Amino acid sequence: MATGPGRSLRDLIGAGERSFSFEFFPPKDAAGEQQLWSAIRALEPYRPTFVSVTYGAGGTTRDKTVAITGRIARETELVPMAHLTCVGHTRSELEGILDSYVAEGVSHVMALRGDPQEGPRAEWTPTPGGLNHAVELVELAHARGFRVGVAAFPEGHPSAASLDADADVLVAKARAGAEFAVTQMFFRAEDYFGLVDRVRARGVDIPILPGIMPILNLAAIRRQGELIGTSVPDDVVARITSAGEDPAVVRAAGIRLAAELCDDLLAGGAPGLHFYTLNRSKATLEIFDALRITV
Ligand code: FAD
C-alpha cells in the first residue's frame, strides 16, 4: 500500500496494515541502471510503503541518489526515500542536498551518520562544520518538513558501549522527529524483538522495520557481517553448508531461512519487512512466494 503524500508510515501501521519496502543502491553504469529499473518495475506491483535508495559510502553517490529518487517520484507510483549521510559534508552542504531532494519531489529521507571512507570499523572523524551524529541530521531534516527514517541495530551498533546505550541512541532519534526505523541485517528474530523491547521500555513506540537480507552467498554475508557487527549464528551456517555444493540448492536454503525469519518476525508483531534487494527482484519475490504474499 503506497503511503501517498498525506499518509505516513506511522498512520499506515497504526491502521493495522503491514509495511513492505525495498532498498536499492545507485548503480555504477548503464547496465546496472537497467538492472535497477527492471527490479523496481518487478517489485512495484507489490505496492510497497516506500522504496529507498542508499547514499554511497563517503558521500560518493550524492548526485545519483538525488537523480534516482527524483525519477522514482516522477515516473512511478512509488514513494521514494532518499538516504543521506553526514560523511564529508558541512551542515550547509547537507541543507543543499535536502533542498535538491525537495526539488525532485522527494519528501522521505533516511537520516544516517554514515561510516568513515576507510570502512565501518574505522574511527569516526567529524567533518569541520558538519554533523557528528545521525540525530543532528534527523533534527535538520525534520525541521525542513521531511518524513524521517533512521537506522537501528538489533545486535547493537558495533561502536555502541552497550545494547542499552544503543537503544538510547534510537530513542533520541525518535524524540528528534524520526517517524520510523529500519534495522541492519540480522539472522535471529530474538535480536530484533530484544531491540523492540528495549525501545518500548523507554516509552517510545517508533515502528521498527526489520531489514531482511537472504543469505545467497555465505562467505560474502559473513565478511559483511564482521564489518557491520551482524553475527551469522552457527545453526544458520549449518543449514546453509549442509545444503551441499550445488549453488541452486544453497540458494534455496538461504531463501527458506529468510522466509522462516520473516514468518517469525511477522508472527511476533513486526510491523512489516524491509528487503535489501541488491537491485535484484528475484530473491525478494521468492521470499514473497514462500510467505504466500501476492500482488
Ligand atoms: P548514529 O545514530 O550517529 O550512531 C553512530 C554511532 O554513534 C553509534 O555507535 C551510536 O551508538 C553512537 N552515538 C550516536 N549518537 C550518540 C551520542 N549523542 N553520543 C554518543 N554516541 C552516540 N551507510 C551509508 O553510507 N549509506 C547508506 O545509505 C546507509 N544506509 C543504511 C541503512 C540502514 C537501514 C542501516 C541500518 C545502515 C545504513 N548505513 C548506510 C550504515 C550506517 O551509516 C552506519 O551503520 C553508521 O555507522 C551508523 O549510522 P547511524 O545513522 O546509526 O549513526
Short mmCIF file of C-alpha atoms and ligand atoms in Angstrom, two decimals:
data_model
loop_
_atom_site.label_atom_id
_atom_site.label_comp_id
_atom_site.label_asym_id
_atom_site.label_seq_id
_atom_site.Cartn_x
_atom_site.Cartn_y
_atom_site.Cartn_z
CA MET A 1 0.00 0.00 0.00
CA ALA A 2 1.61 3.26 -1.07
CA THR A 3 1.54 5.97 1.58
CA GLY A 4 0.72 8.85 -0.75
CA PRO A 5 1.73 12.32 0.31
CA GLY A 6 -0.67 12.55 3.26
CA ARG A 7 -0.23 9.08 4.67
CA SER A 8 2.74 8.46 6.91
CA LEU A 9 4.21 5.11 7.72
CA ARG A 10 3.06 5.69 11.27
CA ASP A 11 -0.56 6.16 10.01
CA LEU A 12 -0.35 3.08 7.86
CA ILE A 13 0.95 0.85 10.63
CA GLY A 14 -1.44 2.45 13.10
CA ALA A 15 -4.26 1.35 10.78
CA GLY A 16 -3.07 -2.23 11.17
CA GLU A 17 -1.56 -2.60 7.71
CA ARG A 18 1.74 -4.30 7.14
CA SER A 19 4.54 -2.39 5.53
CA PHE A 20 6.71 -3.85 2.80
CA SER A 21 9.60 -1.81 1.49
CA PHE A 22 12.58 -2.34 -0.78
CA GLU A 23 16.07 -0.91 -0.68
CA PHE A 24 18.22 -0.21 -3.74
CA PHE A 25 21.63 1.32 -4.32
CA PRO A 26 22.80 3.72 -7.05
CA PRO A 27 24.31 1.60 -9.84
CA LYS A 28 27.75 2.27 -11.32
CA ASP A 29 26.98 2.04 -15.02
CA ALA A 30 24.29 1.78 -17.68
CA ALA A 31 23.91 -2.00 -17.31
CA GLY A 32 23.47 -1.57 -13.55
CA GLU A 33 20.91 1.16 -14.17
CA GLN A 34 18.92 -1.19 -16.40
CA GLN A 35 19.05 -3.92 -13.75
CA LEU A 36 17.90 -1.46 -11.08
CA TRP A 37 14.92 -0.33 -13.11
CA SER A 38 13.88 -3.84 -14.01
CA ALA A 39 13.96 -4.70 -10.27
CA ILE A 40 11.91 -1.60 -9.43
CA ARG A 41 9.33 -2.46 -12.09
CA ALA A 42 9.12 -6.11 -10.98
CA LEU A 43 8.55 -5.11 -7.34
CA GLU A 44 6.25 -2.14 -7.97
CA PRO A 45 3.05 -4.27 -8.19
CA TYR A 46 3.53 -5.27 -4.54
CA ARG A 47 2.68 -1.67 -3.65
CA PRO A 48 5.45 -1.11 -1.11
CA THR A 49 5.06 1.57 1.53
CA PHE A 50 8.26 3.12 0.22
CA VAL A 51 11.40 2.24 -1.73
CA SER A 52 14.71 3.55 -0.52
CA VAL A 53 17.91 4.43 -2.33
CA THR A 54 21.18 4.38 -0.41
CA TYR A 55 23.77 7.13 -0.25
CA GLY A 56 27.22 5.86 -1.22
CA ALA A 57 29.91 5.41 1.40
CA GLY A 58 31.79 8.67 1.78
CA GLY A 59 29.04 10.61 0.02
CA THR A 60 30.20 9.27 -3.35
CA THR A 61 26.78 8.81 -4.93
CA ARG A 62 25.23 12.12 -3.98
CA ASP A 63 24.06 13.11 -7.46
CA LYS A 64 22.90 9.60 -8.31
CA THR A 65 20.82 9.23 -5.16
CA VAL A 66 19.16 12.55 -5.93
CA ALA A 67 18.58 11.59 -9.59
CA ILE A 68 17.23 8.09 -8.94
CA THR A 69 14.85 9.10 -6.16
CA GLY A 70 13.67 12.01 -8.34
CA ARG A 71 13.00 9.65 -11.24
CA ILE A 72 11.12 7.24 -8.96
CA ALA A 73 8.98 10.17 -7.76
CA ARG A 74 8.27 11.30 -11.33
CA GLU A 75 7.87 8.05 -13.20
CA THR A 76 6.35 5.57 -10.77
CA GLU A 77 3.55 5.32 -8.22
CA LEU A 78 6.13 4.57 -5.54
CA VAL A 79 7.15 6.70 -2.57
CA PRO A 80 10.93 7.16 -2.73
CA MET A 81 13.01 7.55 0.38
CA ALA A 82 16.45 9.07 -0.19
CA HIS A 83 19.25 8.12 2.19
CA LEU A 84 21.64 10.84 3.33
CA THR A 85 24.76 10.62 5.48
CA CYS A 86 26.84 13.19 7.36
CA VAL A 87 30.13 11.87 5.92
CA GLY A 88 32.31 14.59 4.39
CA HIS A 89 29.56 17.22 4.32
CA THR A 90 29.23 20.54 6.11
CA ARG A 91 25.85 21.46 7.54
CA SER A 92 25.20 23.84 4.67
CA GLU A 93 26.05 21.15 2.09
CA LEU A 94 23.58 18.83 3.81
CA GLU A 95 20.98 21.58 3.66
CA GLY A 96 21.70 21.95 -0.05
CA ILE A 97 21.23 18.22 -0.65
CA LEU A 98 17.97 18.26 1.30
CA ASP A 99 16.87 21.16 -0.91
CA SER A 100 17.66 19.13 -4.01
CA TYR A 101 15.54 16.25 -2.67
CA VAL A 102 12.67 18.69 -2.25
CA ALA A 103 13.19 19.98 -5.80
CA GLU A 104 12.96 16.37 -7.07
CA GLY A 105 9.70 15.76 -5.21
CA VAL A 106 11.26 13.56 -2.52
CA SER A 107 9.81 14.04 0.95
CA HIS A 108 11.12 10.97 2.83
CA VAL A 109 14.73 10.85 3.96
CA MET A 110 16.73 8.20 5.80
CA ALA A 111 18.97 10.24 8.11
CA LEU A 112 22.26 8.47 8.81
CA ARG A 113 25.65 9.30 10.17
CA GLY A 114 27.39 7.05 7.65
CA ASP A 115 30.77 5.38 8.05
CA PRO A 116 34.27 6.77 7.50
CA GLN A 117 35.71 6.40 3.97
CA GLU A 118 38.04 3.68 5.34
CA GLY A 119 35.08 1.48 6.29
CA PRO A 120 32.65 0.73 9.13
CA ARG A 121 35.38 -0.30 11.60
CA ALA A 122 37.49 2.85 11.13
CA GLU A 123 37.33 5.60 13.72
CA TRP A 124 34.73 8.29 13.03
CA THR A 125 36.22 11.69 12.32
CA PRO A 126 33.77 14.57 12.05
CA THR A 127 33.88 16.96 9.11
CA PRO A 128 34.66 20.55 10.17
CA GLY A 129 31.37 22.45 10.06
CA GLY A 130 29.49 19.17 9.73
CA LEU A 131 27.34 16.95 11.94
CA ASN A 132 28.60 14.35 14.36
CA HIS A 133 25.66 12.00 14.90
CA ALA A 134 22.61 10.96 12.92
CA VAL A 135 20.34 12.58 15.49
CA GLU A 136 21.54 16.01 14.32
CA LEU A 137 20.61 15.16 10.74
CA VAL A 138 17.22 13.94 11.95
CA GLU A 139 16.66 17.35 13.54
CA LEU A 140 17.79 19.15 10.38
CA ALA A 141 15.58 17.12 8.04
CA HIS A 142 12.60 17.09 10.38
CA ALA A 143 12.75 20.89 10.75
CA ARG A 144 12.52 21.14 6.94
CA GLY A 145 9.34 19.06 6.86
CA PHE A 146 10.79 15.72 5.77
CA ARG A 147 9.42 12.41 6.93
CA VAL A 148 12.46 10.86 8.52
CA GLY A 149 13.61 7.27 8.92
CA VAL A 150 16.69 6.15 10.87
CA ALA A 151 18.94 3.13 11.29
CA ALA A 152 18.55 0.63 14.12
CA PHE A 153 20.78 -2.26 15.21
CA PRO A 154 19.32 -5.49 16.65
CA GLU A 155 22.78 -6.60 17.79
CA GLY A 156 23.81 -3.05 18.71
CA HIS A 157 25.89 -0.70 16.58
CA PRO A 158 29.47 -2.03 16.60
CA SER A 159 30.81 1.04 18.39
CA ALA A 160 27.93 1.42 20.89
CA ALA A 161 29.03 0.98 24.52
CA SER A 162 26.19 -1.49 25.23
CA LEU A 163 22.80 -2.62 23.93
CA ASP A 164 21.19 -0.18 26.35
CA ALA A 165 23.33 2.72 25.10
CA ASP A 166 22.43 1.69 21.56
CA ALA A 167 18.71 1.75 22.40
CA ASP A 168 19.17 5.21 23.98
CA VAL A 169 20.51 6.47 20.64
CA LEU A 170 17.50 5.16 18.74
CA VAL A 171 15.18 6.70 21.32
CA ALA A 172 16.97 10.06 20.94
CA LYS A 173 16.50 9.85 17.15
CA ALA A 174 12.78 9.12 17.61
CA ARG A 175 12.41 12.05 20.01
CA ALA A 176 14.20 14.29 17.50
CA GLY A 177 11.48 13.55 14.93
CA ALA A 178 12.27 10.20 13.28
CA GLU A 179 9.00 8.50 12.31
CA PHE A 180 10.31 5.00 11.82
CA ALA A 181 13.47 2.93 11.91
CA VAL A 182 14.88 0.23 9.65
CA THR A 183 17.26 -2.34 11.08
CA GLN A 184 20.62 -3.56 9.99
CA MET A 185 20.51 -7.13 8.65
CA PHE A 186 20.29 -9.84 11.33
CA PHE A 187 19.51 -13.55 11.47
CA ARG A 188 17.93 -14.19 14.88
CA ALA A 189 14.38 -12.97 15.47
CA GLU A 190 15.14 -12.64 19.18
CA ASP A 191 17.74 -9.96 18.48
CA TYR A 192 15.08 -7.89 16.73
CA PHE A 193 12.49 -8.39 19.47
CA GLY A 194 15.11 -7.58 22.13
CA LEU A 195 15.72 -4.20 20.46
CA VAL A 196 11.98 -3.52 20.22
CA ASP A 197 11.58 -4.36 23.93
CA ARG A 198 14.44 -2.04 24.95
CA VAL A 199 12.95 0.84 22.97
CA ARG A 200 9.40 0.24 24.24
CA ALA A 201 10.75 0.05 27.83
CA ARG A 202 11.93 3.63 27.29
CA GLY A 203 8.39 4.72 26.46
CA VAL A 204 8.94 5.13 22.71
CA ASP A 205 6.62 3.50 20.14
CA ILE A 206 8.53 4.23 16.92
CA PRO A 207 7.82 1.48 14.33
CA ILE A 208 10.96 -0.58 13.73
CA LEU A 209 11.05 -2.35 10.37
CA PRO A 210 13.27 -5.42 10.28
CA GLY A 211 15.83 -5.34 7.45
CA ILE A 212 15.90 -8.65 5.58
CA MET A 213 18.96 -9.91 3.72
CA PRO A 214 18.71 -13.51 2.47
CA ILE A 215 21.97 -15.46 2.59
CA LEU A 216 22.70 -16.30 -1.03
CA ASN A 217 26.47 -16.34 -0.56
CA LEU A 218 27.54 -17.40 2.93
CA ALA A 219 31.16 -16.21 2.66
CA ALA A 220 30.13 -12.74 1.47
CA ILE A 221 27.50 -12.35 4.21
CA ARG A 222 29.98 -13.45 6.88
CA ARG A 223 32.56 -10.92 5.64
CA GLN A 224 29.99 -8.14 5.57
CA GLY A 225 28.60 -9.24 8.95
CA GLU A 226 32.03 -8.94 10.56
CA LEU A 227 32.32 -5.37 9.30
CA ILE A 228 28.90 -4.20 10.43
CA GLY A 229 28.52 -6.22 13.63
CA THR A 230 26.00 -8.82 12.43
CA SER A 231 26.71 -12.38 13.50
CA VAL A 232 25.72 -15.37 11.42
CA PRO A 233 24.57 -17.96 14.01
CA ASP A 234 26.01 -21.49 13.94
CA ASP A 235 22.64 -23.12 13.22
CA VAL A 236 22.20 -20.84 10.19
CA VAL A 237 25.69 -21.68 8.94
CA ALA A 238 24.98 -25.39 9.47
CA ARG A 239 21.76 -25.25 7.45
CA ILE A 240 23.40 -23.43 4.56
CA THR A 241 26.50 -25.61 4.49
CA SER A 242 24.50 -28.84 4.79
CA ALA A 243 22.79 -27.87 1.53
CA GLY A 244 25.99 -29.01 -0.20
CA GLU A 245 27.79 -27.58 -3.22
CA ASP A 246 25.02 -27.08 -5.75
CA PRO A 247 24.50 -23.27 -5.91
CA ALA A 248 20.78 -23.66 -6.66
CA VAL A 249 20.26 -25.83 -3.55
CA VAL A 250 22.35 -23.48 -1.40
CA ARG A 251 20.33 -20.55 -2.69
CA ALA A 252 17.06 -22.33 -1.93
CA ALA A 253 18.26 -22.96 1.64
CA GLY A 254 19.07 -19.24 2.03
CA ILE A 255 15.63 -18.24 0.77
CA ARG A 256 13.92 -20.75 3.07
CA LEU A 257 15.83 -19.42 6.09
CA ALA A 258 14.94 -15.83 5.22
CA ALA A 259 11.26 -16.76 4.77
CA GLU A 260 11.23 -18.51 8.16
CA LEU A 261 12.76 -15.42 9.78
CA CYS A 262 10.12 -13.21 8.09
CA ASP A 263 7.36 -15.53 9.33
CA ASP A 264 8.68 -15.41 12.90
CA LEU A 265 9.03 -11.62 12.76
CA LEU A 266 5.51 -11.01 11.46
CA ALA A 267 4.00 -13.58 13.84
CA GLY A 268 5.78 -11.83 16.72
CA GLY A 269 4.31 -8.44 15.80
CA ALA A 270 6.87 -6.80 13.50
CA PRO A 271 5.08 -4.01 11.58
CA GLY A 272 6.41 -5.17 8.22
CA LEU A 273 9.53 -6.19 6.31
CA HIS A 274 12.22 -4.14 4.59
CA PHE A 275 14.18 -6.01 1.93
CA TYR A 276 17.79 -5.36 0.97
CA THR A 277 17.31 -6.18 -2.70
CA LEU A 278 20.84 -5.52 -4.03
CA ASN A 279 18.99 -4.16 -7.08
CA ARG A 280 17.50 -7.52 -7.99
CA SER A 281 13.93 -8.65 -7.53
CA LYS A 282 14.38 -12.43 -7.70
CA ALA A 283 15.22 -13.26 -4.08
CA THR A 284 12.56 -10.93 -2.68
CA LEU A 285 9.94 -12.46 -5.00
CA GLU A 286 11.00 -15.95 -3.93
CA ILE A 287 10.59 -14.97 -0.27
CA PHE A 288 7.17 -13.43 -1.02
CA ASP A 289 6.24 -16.66 -2.75
CA ALA A 290 7.27 -18.71 0.30
CA LEU A 291 5.27 -16.34 2.53
CA ARG A 292 2.30 -16.55 0.12
CA ILE A 293 2.32 -12.79 -0.33
CA THR A 294 0.78 -11.91 -3.68
CA VAL A 295 0.18 -8.71 -5.64
P1 FAD B 1 24.38 7.27 14.69
O1 FAD B 1 22.99 7.16 15.15
O2 FAD B 1 25.03 8.61 14.72
O3 FAD B 1 25.26 6.24 15.54
C1 FAD B 1 26.65 6.04 15.22
C2 FAD B 1 27.41 5.64 16.48
O4 FAD B 1 27.47 6.76 17.36
C3 FAD B 1 26.75 4.52 17.26
O5 FAD B 1 27.74 3.75 17.87
C4 FAD B 1 25.95 5.25 18.32
O6 FAD B 1 25.76 4.45 19.45
C5 FAD B 1 26.85 6.44 18.61
N1 FAD B 1 26.10 7.65 19.01
C6 FAD B 1 25.04 8.18 18.36
N2 FAD B 1 24.62 9.31 18.97
C7 FAD B 1 25.45 9.49 20.02
C8 FAD B 1 25.56 10.48 21.01
N3 FAD B 1 24.72 11.52 21.08
N4 FAD B 1 26.56 10.37 21.94
C9 FAD B 1 27.42 9.32 21.89
N5 FAD B 1 27.36 8.35 20.95
C10 FAD B 1 26.40 8.43 20.04
N6 FAD B 1 25.60 3.98 5.28
C11 FAD B 1 25.85 4.73 4.17
O7 FAD B 1 26.97 5.21 3.98
N7 FAD B 1 24.85 4.97 3.25
C12 FAD B 1 23.60 4.48 3.39
O8 FAD B 1 22.73 4.73 2.54
C13 FAD B 1 23.31 3.67 4.54
N8 FAD B 1 22.08 3.16 4.73
C14 FAD B 1 21.82 2.43 5.87
C15 FAD B 1 20.53 1.93 6.07
C16 FAD B 1 20.23 1.18 7.20
C17 FAD B 1 18.82 0.67 7.40
C18 FAD B 1 21.25 0.91 8.16
C19 FAD B 1 20.93 0.08 9.36
C20 FAD B 1 22.55 1.39 7.96
C21 FAD B 1 22.83 2.17 6.82
N9 FAD B 1 24.11 2.68 6.60
C22 FAD B 1 24.37 3.44 5.48
C23 FAD B 1 25.20 2.42 7.55
C24 FAD B 1 25.27 3.48 8.67
O9 FAD B 1 25.61 4.73 8.13
C25 FAD B 1 26.32 3.01 9.67
O10 FAD B 1 25.85 1.87 10.35
C26 FAD B 1 26.83 4.04 10.66
O11 FAD B 1 27.97 3.50 11.33
C27 FAD B 1 25.83 4.42 11.74
O12 FAD B 1 24.89 5.25 11.27
P2 FAD B 1 23.72 5.79 12.23
O13 FAD B 1 22.87 6.61 11.39
O14 FAD B 1 23.13 4.70 13.03
O15 FAD B 1 24.60 6.73 13.21
#
